[in-house]
PDB file of C-alpha atoms in Angstrom:
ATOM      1  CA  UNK A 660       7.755  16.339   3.194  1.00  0.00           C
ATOM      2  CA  UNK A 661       8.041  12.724   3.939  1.00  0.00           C
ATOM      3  CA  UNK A 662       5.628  10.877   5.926  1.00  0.00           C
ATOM      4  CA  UNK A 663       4.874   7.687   7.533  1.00  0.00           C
ATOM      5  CA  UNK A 664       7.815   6.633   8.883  1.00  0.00           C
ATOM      6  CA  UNK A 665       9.081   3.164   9.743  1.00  0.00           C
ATOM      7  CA  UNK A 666       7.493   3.023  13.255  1.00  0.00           C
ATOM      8  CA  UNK A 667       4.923   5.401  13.285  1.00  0.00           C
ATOM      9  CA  UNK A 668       0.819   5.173  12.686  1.00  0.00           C
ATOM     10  CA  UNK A 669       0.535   5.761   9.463  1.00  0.00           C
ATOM     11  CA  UNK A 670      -1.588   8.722   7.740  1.00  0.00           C
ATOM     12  CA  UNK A 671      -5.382   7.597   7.161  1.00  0.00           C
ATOM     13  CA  UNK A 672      -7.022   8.691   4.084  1.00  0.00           C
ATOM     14  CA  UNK A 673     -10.388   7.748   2.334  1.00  0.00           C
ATOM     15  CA  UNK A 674     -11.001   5.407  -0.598  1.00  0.00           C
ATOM     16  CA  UNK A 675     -13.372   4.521  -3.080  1.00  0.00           C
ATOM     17  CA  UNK A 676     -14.267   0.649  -2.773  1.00  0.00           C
ATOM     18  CA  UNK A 677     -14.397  -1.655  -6.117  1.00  0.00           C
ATOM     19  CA  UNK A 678     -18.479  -1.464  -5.468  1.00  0.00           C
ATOM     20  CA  UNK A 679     -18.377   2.018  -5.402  1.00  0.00           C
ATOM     21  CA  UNK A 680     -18.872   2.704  -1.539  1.00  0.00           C
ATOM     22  CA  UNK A 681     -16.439   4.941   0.664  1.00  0.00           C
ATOM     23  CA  UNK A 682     -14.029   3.394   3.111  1.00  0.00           C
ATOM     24  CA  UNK A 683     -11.200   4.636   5.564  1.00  0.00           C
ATOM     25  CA  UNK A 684      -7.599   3.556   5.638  1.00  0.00           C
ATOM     26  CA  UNK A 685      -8.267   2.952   9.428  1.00  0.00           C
ATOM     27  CA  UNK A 686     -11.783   0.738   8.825  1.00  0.00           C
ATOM     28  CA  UNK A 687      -9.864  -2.161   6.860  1.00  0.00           C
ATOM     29  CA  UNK A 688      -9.591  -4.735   9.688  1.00  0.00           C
ATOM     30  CA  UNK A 689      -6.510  -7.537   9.543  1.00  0.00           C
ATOM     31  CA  UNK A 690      -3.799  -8.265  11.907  1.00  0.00           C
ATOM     32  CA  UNK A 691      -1.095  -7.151   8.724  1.00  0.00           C
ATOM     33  CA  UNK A 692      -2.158  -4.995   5.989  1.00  0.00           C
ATOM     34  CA  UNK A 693      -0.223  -4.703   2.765  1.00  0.00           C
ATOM     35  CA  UNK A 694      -0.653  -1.508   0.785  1.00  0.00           C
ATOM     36  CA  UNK A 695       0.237  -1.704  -2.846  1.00  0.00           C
ATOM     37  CA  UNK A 696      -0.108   1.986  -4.400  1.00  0.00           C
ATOM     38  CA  UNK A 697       0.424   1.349  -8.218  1.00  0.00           C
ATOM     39  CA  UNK A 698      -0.337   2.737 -11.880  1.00  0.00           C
ATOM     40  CA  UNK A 699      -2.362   1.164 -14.751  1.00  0.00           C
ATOM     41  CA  UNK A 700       0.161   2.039 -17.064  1.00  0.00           C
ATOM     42  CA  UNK A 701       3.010   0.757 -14.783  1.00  0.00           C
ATOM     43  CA  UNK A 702       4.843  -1.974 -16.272  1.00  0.00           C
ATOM     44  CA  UNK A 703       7.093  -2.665 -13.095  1.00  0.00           C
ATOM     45  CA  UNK A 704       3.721  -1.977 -11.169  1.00  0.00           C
ATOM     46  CA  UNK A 705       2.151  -4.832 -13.068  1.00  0.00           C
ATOM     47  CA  UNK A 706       5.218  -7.080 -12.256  1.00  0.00           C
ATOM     48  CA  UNK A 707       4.883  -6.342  -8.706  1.00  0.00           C
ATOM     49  CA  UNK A 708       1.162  -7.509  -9.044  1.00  0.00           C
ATOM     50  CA  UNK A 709       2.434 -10.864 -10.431  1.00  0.00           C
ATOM     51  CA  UNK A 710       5.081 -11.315  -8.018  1.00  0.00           C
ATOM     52  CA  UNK A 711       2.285 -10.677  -5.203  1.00  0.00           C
ATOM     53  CA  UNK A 712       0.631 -13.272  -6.383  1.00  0.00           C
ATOM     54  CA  UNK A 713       3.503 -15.467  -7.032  1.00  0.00           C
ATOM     55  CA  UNK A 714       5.050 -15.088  -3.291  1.00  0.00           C
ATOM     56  CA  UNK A 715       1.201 -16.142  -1.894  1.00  0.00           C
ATOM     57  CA  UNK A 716       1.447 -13.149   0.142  1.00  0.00           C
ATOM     58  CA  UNK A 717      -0.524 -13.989   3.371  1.00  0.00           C
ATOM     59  CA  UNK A 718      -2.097 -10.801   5.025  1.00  0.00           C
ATOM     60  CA  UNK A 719      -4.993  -8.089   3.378  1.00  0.00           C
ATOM     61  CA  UNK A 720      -3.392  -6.620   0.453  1.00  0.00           C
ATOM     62  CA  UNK A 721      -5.161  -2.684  -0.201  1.00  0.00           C
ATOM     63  CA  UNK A 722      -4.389  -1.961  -3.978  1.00  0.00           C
ATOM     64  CA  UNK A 723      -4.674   1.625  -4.642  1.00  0.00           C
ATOM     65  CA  UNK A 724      -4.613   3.358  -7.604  1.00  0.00           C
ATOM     66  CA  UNK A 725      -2.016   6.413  -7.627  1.00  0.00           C
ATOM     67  CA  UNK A 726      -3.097   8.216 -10.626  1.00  0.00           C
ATOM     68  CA  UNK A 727      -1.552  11.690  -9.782  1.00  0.00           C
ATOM     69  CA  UNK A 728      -4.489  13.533 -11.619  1.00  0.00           C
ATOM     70  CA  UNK A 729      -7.183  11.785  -9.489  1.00  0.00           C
ATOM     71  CA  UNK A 730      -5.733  11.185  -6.065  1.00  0.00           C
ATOM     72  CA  UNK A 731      -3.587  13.506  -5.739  1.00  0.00           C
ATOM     73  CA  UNK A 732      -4.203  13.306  -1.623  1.00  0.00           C
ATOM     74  CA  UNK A 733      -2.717  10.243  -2.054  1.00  0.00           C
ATOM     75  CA  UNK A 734       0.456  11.881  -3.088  1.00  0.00           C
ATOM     76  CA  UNK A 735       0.606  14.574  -0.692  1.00  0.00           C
ATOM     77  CA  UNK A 736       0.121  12.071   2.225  1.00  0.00           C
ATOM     78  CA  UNK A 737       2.293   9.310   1.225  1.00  0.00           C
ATOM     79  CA  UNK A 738       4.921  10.985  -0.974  1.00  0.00           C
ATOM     80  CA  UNK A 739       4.293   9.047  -3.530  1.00  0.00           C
ATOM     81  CA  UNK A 740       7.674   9.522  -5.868  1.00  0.00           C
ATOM     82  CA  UNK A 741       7.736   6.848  -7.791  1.00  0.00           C
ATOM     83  CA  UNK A 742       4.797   3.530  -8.349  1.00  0.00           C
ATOM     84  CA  UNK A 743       4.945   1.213  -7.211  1.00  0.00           C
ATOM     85  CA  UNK A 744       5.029   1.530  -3.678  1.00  0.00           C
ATOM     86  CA  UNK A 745       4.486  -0.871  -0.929  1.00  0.00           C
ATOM     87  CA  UNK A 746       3.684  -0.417   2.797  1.00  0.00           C
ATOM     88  CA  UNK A 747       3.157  -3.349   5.481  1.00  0.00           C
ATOM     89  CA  UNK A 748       1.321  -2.069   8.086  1.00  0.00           C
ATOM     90  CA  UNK A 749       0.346  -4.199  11.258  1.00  0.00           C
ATOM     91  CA  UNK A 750      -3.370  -3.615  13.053  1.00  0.00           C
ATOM     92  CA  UNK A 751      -2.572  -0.725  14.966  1.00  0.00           C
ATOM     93  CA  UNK A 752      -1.877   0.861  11.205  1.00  0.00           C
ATOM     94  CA  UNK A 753       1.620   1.271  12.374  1.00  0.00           C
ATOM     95  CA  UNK A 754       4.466   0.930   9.485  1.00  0.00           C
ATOM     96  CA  UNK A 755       6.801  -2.208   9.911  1.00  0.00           C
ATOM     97  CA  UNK A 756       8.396  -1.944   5.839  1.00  0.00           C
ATOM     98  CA  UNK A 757       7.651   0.741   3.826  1.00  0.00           C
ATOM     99  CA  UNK A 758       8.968   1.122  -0.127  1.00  0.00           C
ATOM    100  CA  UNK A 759      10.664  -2.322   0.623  1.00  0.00           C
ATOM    101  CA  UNK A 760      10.654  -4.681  -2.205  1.00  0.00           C
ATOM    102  CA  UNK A 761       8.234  -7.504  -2.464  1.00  0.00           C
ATOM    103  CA  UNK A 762      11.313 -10.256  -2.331  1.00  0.00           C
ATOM    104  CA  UNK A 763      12.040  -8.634   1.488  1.00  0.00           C
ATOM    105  CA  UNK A 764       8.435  -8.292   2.679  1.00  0.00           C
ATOM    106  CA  UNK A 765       7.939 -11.757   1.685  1.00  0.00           C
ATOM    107  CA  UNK A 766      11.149 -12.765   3.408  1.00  0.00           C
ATOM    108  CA  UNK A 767       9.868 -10.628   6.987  1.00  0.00           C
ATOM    109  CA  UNK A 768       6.591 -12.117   6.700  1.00  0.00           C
ATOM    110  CA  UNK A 769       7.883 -15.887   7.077  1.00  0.00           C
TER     111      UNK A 769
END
């Protein structure tokens, strides 16, 4: 079933934090919030990375690691298909471009 249309709040869902802590979807704070869902073994998920950095992408950037065999809620609440997948959310957590490339999020950011 697919989820989180263009338009609508998106789903929240829990994380682990790079120290180790839990967080919320909902609790990261920022006027625009870019979620990057990606796979370590990903090459065109590593080229997105790059091209993140390259494009000086100005709002919070979430990177989340999709491995299927570990967050598998991940999957079920964002249809996760294929990695990478990117989601720019605004502060309400509501979806303005979602699976868009990087090239046209850049280009609706500016």
């Amino acid at each position: 079933m697919l989820r989180n249309y263009v338009g609508d709040k998106v789903i929240d869902f829990a994380y682990t934090t790079e120290a180790g802590g839990r967080s919320t979807l909902y609790r990261t704070k920022g006027d625009l919030l870019f979620l990057f869902f990606y796979h370590i073994d990903c090459d065109m998920c590593k080229a997105t990375k790059v091209n993140i950095t390259d494009h000086g992408i100005d709002c919070k950037i979430k990177t989340l690691y999709a491995d299927q065999d570990k967050n598998t809620h991940l999957d079920a609440l964002y249809g996760l298909r294929t990695t990478p997948t990117l989601y720019l959310l605004d502060k309400n957590k509501t979806v303005l471009l979602k699976e868009t490339p990087i090239e046209i999020i850049n280009d609706y950011l500016k």
